Short mmCIF file of C-alpha atoms and ligand atoms in Angstrom, two decimals:
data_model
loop_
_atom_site.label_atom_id
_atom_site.label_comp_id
_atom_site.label_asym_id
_atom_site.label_seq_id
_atom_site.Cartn_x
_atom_site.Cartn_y
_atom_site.Cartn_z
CA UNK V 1 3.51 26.80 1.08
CA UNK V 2 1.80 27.16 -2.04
CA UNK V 3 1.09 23.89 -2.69
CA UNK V 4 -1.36 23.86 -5.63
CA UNK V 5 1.01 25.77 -8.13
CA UNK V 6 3.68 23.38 -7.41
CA UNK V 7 1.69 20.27 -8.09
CA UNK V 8 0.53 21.91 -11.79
CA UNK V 9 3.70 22.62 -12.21
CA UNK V 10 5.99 18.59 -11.24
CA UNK V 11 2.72 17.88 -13.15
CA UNK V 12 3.81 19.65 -16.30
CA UNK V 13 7.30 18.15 -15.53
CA UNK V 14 6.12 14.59 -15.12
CA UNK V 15 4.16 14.53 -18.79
CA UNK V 16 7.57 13.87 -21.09
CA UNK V 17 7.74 10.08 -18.76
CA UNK V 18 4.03 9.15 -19.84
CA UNK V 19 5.00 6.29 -22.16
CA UNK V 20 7.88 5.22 -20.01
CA UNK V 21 7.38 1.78 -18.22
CA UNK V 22 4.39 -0.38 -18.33
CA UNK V 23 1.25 -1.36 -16.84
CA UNK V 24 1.15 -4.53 -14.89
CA UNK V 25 0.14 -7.26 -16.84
CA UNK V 26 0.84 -10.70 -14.83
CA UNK V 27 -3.15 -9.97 -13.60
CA UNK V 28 -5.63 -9.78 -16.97
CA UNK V 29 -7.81 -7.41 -15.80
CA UNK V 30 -4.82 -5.13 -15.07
CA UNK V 31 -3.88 -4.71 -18.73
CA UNK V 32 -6.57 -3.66 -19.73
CA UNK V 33 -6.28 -0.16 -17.73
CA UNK V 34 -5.52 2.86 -19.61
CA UNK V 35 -1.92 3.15 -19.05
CA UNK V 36 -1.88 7.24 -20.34
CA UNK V 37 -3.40 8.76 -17.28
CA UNK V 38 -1.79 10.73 -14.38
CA UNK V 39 -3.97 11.67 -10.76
CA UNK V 40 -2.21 13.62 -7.74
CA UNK V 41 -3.87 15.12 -4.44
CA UNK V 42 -2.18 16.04 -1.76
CA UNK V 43 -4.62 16.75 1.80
CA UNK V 44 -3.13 18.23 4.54
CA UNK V 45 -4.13 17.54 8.20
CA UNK V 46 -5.78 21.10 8.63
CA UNK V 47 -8.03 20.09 5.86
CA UNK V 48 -6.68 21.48 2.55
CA UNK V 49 -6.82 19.62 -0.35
CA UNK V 50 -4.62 20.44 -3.56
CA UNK V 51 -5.55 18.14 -6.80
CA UNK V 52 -3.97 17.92 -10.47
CA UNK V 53 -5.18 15.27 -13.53
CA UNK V 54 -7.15 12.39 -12.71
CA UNK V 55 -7.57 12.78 -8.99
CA UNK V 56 -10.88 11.39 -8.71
CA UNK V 57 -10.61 8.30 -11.07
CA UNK V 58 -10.53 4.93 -9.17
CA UNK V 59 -8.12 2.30 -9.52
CA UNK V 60 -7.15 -0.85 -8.07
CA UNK V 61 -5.03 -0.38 -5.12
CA UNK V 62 -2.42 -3.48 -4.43
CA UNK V 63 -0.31 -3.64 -2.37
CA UNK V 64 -1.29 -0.31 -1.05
CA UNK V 65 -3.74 -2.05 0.99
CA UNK V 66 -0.97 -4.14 3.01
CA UNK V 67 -1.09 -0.65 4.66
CA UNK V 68 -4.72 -1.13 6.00
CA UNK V 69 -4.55 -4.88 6.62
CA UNK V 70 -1.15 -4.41 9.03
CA UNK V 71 -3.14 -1.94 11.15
CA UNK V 72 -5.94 -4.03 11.51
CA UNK V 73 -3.22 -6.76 12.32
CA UNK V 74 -1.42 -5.05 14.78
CA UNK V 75 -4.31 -3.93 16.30
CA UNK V 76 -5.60 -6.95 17.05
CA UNK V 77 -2.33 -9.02 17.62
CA UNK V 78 -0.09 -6.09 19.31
CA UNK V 79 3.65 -7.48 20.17
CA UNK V 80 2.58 -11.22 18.65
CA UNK V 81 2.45 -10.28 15.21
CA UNK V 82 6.12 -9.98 15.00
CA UNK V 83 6.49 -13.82 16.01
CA UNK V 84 5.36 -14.63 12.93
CA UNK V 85 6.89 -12.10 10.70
CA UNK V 86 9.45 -9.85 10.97
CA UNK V 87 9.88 -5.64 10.00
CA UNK V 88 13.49 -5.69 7.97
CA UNK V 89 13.53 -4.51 4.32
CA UNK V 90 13.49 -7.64 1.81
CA UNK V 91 16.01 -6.36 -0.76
CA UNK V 92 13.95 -8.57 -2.83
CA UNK V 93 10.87 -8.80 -5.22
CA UNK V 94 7.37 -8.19 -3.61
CA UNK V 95 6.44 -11.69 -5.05
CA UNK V 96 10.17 -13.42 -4.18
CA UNK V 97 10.23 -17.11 -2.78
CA UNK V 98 13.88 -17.62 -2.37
CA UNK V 99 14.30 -15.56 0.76
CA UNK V 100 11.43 -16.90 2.26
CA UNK V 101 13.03 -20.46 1.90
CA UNK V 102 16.10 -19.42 3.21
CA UNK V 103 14.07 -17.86 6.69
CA UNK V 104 11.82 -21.16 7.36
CA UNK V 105 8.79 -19.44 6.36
CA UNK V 106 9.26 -15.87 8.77
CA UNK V 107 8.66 -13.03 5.82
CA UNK V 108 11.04 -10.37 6.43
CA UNK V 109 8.13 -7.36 6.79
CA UNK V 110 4.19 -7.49 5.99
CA UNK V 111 5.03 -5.36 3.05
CA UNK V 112 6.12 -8.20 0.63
CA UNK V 113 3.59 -10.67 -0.26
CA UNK V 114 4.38 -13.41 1.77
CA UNK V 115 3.80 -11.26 4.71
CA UNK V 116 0.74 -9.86 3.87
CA UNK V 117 -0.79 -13.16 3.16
CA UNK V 118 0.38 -13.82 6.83
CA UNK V 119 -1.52 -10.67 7.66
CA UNK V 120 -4.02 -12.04 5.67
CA UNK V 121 -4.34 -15.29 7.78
CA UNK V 122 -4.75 -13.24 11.25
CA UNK V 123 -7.45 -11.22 9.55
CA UNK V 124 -9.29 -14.87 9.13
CA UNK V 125 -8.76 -16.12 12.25
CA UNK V 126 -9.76 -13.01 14.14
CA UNK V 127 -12.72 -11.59 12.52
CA UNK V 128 -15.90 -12.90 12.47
CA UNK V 129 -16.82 -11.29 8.86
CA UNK V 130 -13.67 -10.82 7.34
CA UNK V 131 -14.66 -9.23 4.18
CA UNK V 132 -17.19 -6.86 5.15
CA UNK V 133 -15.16 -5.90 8.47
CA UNK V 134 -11.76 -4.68 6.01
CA UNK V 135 -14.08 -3.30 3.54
CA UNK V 136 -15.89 -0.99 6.42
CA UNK V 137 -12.82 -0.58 8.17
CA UNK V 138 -11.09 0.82 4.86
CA UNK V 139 -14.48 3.10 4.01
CA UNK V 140 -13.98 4.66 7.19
CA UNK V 141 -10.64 5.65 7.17
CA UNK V 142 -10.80 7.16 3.56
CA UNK V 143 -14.43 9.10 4.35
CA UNK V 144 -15.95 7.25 1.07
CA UNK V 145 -19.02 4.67 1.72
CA UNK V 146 -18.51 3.77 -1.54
CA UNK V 147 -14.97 2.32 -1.38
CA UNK V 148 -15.29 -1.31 -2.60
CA UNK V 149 -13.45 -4.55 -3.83
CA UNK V 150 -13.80 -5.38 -6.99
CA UNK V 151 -14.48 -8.98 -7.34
CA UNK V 152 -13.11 -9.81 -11.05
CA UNK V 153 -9.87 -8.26 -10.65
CA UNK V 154 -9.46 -10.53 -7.71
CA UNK V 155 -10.88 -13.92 -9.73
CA UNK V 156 -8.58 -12.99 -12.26
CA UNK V 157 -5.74 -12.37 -10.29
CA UNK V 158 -6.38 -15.67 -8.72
CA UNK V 159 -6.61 -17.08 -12.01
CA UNK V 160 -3.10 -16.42 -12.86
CA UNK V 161 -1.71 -16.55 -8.81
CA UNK V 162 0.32 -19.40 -8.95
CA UNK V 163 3.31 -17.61 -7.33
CA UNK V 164 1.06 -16.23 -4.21
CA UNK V 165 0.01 -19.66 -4.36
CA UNK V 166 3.58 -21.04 -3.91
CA UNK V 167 4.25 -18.36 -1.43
CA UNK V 168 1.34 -19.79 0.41
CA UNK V 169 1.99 -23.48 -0.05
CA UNK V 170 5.69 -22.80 1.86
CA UNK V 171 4.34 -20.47 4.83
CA UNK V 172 2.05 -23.29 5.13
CA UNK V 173 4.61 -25.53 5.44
CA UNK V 174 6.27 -23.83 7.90
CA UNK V 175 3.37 -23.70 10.03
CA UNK V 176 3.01 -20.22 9.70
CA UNK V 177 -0.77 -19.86 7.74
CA UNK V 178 -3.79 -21.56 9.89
CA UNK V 179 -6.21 -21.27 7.93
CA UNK V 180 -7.54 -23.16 4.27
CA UNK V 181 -4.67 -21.88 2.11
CA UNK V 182 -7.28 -21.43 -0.51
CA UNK V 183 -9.35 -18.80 1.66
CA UNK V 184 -6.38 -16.98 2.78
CA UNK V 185 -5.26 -16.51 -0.81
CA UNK V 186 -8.67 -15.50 -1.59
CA UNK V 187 -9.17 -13.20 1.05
CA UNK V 188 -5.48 -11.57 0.03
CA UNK V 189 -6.26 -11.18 -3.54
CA UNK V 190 -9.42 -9.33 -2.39
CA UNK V 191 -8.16 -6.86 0.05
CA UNK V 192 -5.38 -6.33 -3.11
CA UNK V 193 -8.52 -5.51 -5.42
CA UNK V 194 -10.15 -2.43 -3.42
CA UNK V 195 -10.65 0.10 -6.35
CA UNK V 196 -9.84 3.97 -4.68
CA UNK V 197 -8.87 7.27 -5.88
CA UNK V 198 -6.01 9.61 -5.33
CA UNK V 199 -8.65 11.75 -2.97
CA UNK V 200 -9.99 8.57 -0.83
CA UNK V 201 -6.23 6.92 -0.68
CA UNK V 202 -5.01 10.65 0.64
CA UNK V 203 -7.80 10.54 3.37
CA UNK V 204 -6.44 7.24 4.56
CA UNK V 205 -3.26 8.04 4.42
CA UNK V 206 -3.82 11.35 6.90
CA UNK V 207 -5.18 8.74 9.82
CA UNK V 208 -1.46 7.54 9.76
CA UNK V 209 0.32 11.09 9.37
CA UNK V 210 -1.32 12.39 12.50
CA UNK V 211 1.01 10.14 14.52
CA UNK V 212 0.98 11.97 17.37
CA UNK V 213 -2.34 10.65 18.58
CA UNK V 214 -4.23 7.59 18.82
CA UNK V 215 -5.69 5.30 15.95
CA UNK V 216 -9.14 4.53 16.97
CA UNK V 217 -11.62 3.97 14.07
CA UNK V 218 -14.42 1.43 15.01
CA UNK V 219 -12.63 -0.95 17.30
CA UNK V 220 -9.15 -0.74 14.84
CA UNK V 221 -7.26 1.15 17.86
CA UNK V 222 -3.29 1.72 17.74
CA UNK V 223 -1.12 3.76 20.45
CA UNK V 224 0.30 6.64 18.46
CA UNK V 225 3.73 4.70 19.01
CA UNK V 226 1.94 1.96 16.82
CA UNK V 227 1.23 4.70 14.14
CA UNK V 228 4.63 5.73 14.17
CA UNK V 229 6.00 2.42 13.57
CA UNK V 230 3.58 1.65 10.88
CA UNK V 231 5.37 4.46 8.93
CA UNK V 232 8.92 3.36 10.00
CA UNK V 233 8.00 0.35 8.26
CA UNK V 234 6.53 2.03 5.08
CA UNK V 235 9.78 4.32 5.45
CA UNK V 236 12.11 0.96 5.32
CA UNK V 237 10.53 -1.74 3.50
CA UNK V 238 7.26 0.31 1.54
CA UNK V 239 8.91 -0.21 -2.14
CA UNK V 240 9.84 -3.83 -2.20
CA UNK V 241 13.16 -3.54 -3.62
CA UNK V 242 13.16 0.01 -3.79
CA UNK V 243 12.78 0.95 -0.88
CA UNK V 244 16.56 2.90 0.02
CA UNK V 245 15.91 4.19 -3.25
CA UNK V 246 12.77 5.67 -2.41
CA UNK V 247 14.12 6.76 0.91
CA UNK V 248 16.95 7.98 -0.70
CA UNK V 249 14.94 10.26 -3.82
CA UNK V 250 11.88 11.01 -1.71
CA UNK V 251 12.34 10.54 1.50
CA UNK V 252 8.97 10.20 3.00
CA UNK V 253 6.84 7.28 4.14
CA UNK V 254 4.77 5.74 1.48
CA UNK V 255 3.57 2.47 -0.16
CA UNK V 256 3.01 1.70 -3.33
CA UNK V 257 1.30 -1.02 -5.53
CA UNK V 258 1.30 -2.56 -9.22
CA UNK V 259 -1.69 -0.56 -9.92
CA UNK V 260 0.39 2.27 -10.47
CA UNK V 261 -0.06 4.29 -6.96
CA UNK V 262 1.95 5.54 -4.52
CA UNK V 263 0.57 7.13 -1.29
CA UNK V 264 3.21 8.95 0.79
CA UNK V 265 3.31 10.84 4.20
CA UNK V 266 4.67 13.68 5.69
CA UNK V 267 4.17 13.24 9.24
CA UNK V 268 2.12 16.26 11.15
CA UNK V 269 1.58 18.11 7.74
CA UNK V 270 0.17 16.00 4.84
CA UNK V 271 -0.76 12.63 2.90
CA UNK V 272 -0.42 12.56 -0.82
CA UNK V 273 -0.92 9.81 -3.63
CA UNK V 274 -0.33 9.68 -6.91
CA UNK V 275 -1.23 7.70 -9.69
CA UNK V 276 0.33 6.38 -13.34
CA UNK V 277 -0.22 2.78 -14.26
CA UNK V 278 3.09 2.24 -16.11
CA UNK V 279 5.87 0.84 -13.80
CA UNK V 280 9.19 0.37 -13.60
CA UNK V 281 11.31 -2.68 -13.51
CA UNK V 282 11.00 -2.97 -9.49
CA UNK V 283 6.92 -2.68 -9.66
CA UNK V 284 7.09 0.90 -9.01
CA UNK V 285 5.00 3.47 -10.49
CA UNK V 286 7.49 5.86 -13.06
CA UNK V 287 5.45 9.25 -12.70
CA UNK V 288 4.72 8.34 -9.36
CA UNK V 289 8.30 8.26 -8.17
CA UNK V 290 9.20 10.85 -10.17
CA UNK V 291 6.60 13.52 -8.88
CA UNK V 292 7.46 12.81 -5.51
CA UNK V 293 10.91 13.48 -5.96
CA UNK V 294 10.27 16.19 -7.38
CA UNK V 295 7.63 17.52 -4.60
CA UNK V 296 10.41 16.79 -1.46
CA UNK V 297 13.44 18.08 -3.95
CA UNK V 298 11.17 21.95 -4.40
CA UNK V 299 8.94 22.21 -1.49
CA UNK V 300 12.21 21.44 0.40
CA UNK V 301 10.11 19.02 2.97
CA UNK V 302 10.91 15.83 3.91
CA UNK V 303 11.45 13.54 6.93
CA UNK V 304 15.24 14.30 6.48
N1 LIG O 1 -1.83 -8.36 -5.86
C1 LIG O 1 -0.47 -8.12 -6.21
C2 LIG O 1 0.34 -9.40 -6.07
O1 LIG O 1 0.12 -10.14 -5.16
C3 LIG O 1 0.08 -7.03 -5.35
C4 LIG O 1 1.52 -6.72 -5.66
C5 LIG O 1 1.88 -5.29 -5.59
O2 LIG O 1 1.06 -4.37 -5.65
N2 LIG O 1 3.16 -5.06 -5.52
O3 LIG O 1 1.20 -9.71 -6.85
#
């Protein structure tokens, strides 16, 4: 498969939906992001590595990182993490209180926010350094030393948080965060910051396509039936409210975030990620979604 003249050329198709969408703004720093830039690479797990645009500029990850923080999760809590969460699609907004409400304070999946900040609250409890173990953890999966949180993003994202906050307040009222809400909120907005590139995120991404054997990276270890339900999960419930659409255009694994990535998965063969700030109404990046339909539609691969 000639992969590298296909990605110039969905990138060539891609260009005419620059200006369509925008960038997240709800978190300051976010806006201020050039919202005119497009990165793709696509690695493959015998080691190829295809690239188009701005491949090796960082940006700030999301909710891509509810990826990393469920494997650390499940790694450490196995079969008990799904006592206090569940793995159904949300049909809702990433950010959405209602359902949460209506379930006594059980998130549907640790894809949404309320169940990463759950995930977020096992991190605390287990680790001894928190914020250095993720950050180390994350470096090691995506090959880069230099991977790192940036810590304004996450101050102002706290600044204006007062919807994680209220997602918080409830799970805490349903007994379901045990630690400071504060911290865990703090500790979630962080992990949301880590700044990565199409490259590093691609790198990361191949740890979970090679589902056929073990996780093991430092201590994070996960039976290759753990890594195959990691992307079951990203397959059903990785695009908030999108997610049957995603399944349904793209039909691959992947996650997203309000930064404007998407990092997808083609089990056995590759990992890919893409990047272009402006989203669409559901949080989703526009290029992003587009290019991967596109990539499934003419390679002719996907899961299905
Ligand atoms: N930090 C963002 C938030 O909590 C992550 C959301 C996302 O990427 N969908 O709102």
């Amino acid at each position: 498969m000639n992969y590298q003249a296909i990605i110039d050329d969905i990138f060539h198709k891609v260009q005419p939906l620059i200006n369509e969408g925008k960038q997240a703004n709800y978190i300051p720093a976010l806006a201020k992001v050039n919202p005119n830039q497009t990165g793709v690479c696509l690695k493959t797990l015998d080691g190829r590595e295809y690239s188009a645009g701005k491949s090796s500029e960082r940006f700030s990850i999301q909710s891509i990182s509810k990826v990393f923080s469920l494997a650390m999760a499940l790694s450490l809590e196995k079969q008990n993490l799904w006592k206090r969460m569940g793995k159904e699609p949300s049909g809702t907004a990433f950010n959405s209180l209602v359902q949460l409400e209506l379930e006594n304070g059980i998130p549907r999946n640790p894809f949404i926010n309320a169940g990463a900040i759950v995930v977020a609250d096992i991190l605390l409890s287990h680790l001894f350094n928190p914020e250095s173990e993720f950050i180390d953890f994350v470096r090691l999966i995506s090959g880069s030393s230099t991977v790192n949180y940036n810590f304004s993003v996450a101050r102002s994202e706290r600044s204006q948080g007062y919807l994680n906050a209220a997602i918080a307040n409830l799970l805490k009222y349903h007994n379901n965060i045990e630690n400071d809400i504060e911290h865990v909120l703090q500790f979630y907005f962080l992990m949301c910051s880590i700044e990565m590139n199409c490259k590093e995120l691609s790198n990361a991404f191949l740890c979970f396509a090679d589902h056929k054997k073990a996780f093991d990276y430092n201590g994070v270890f996960l039976t290759s039936s753990q890594v195959k339900r990691i992307n079951a999960i990203m397959q059903t419930c990785g695009f908030y409210d999108e997610s049957g659409e995603f399944s349904y255009l793209v039909g691959l694994p992947g996650k997203s975030g309000v930064g404007g990535g998407i990092s997808a998965i083609y089990p056995q063969r590759y990992a890919v990620t893409v990047f272009s700030p402006r989203l669409n109404e559901k949080g989703n990046s526009v290029i992003g979604m587009k290019f991967l339909e596109l990539l499934t539609t003419e390679t002719k691969e996907s899961i299905f």
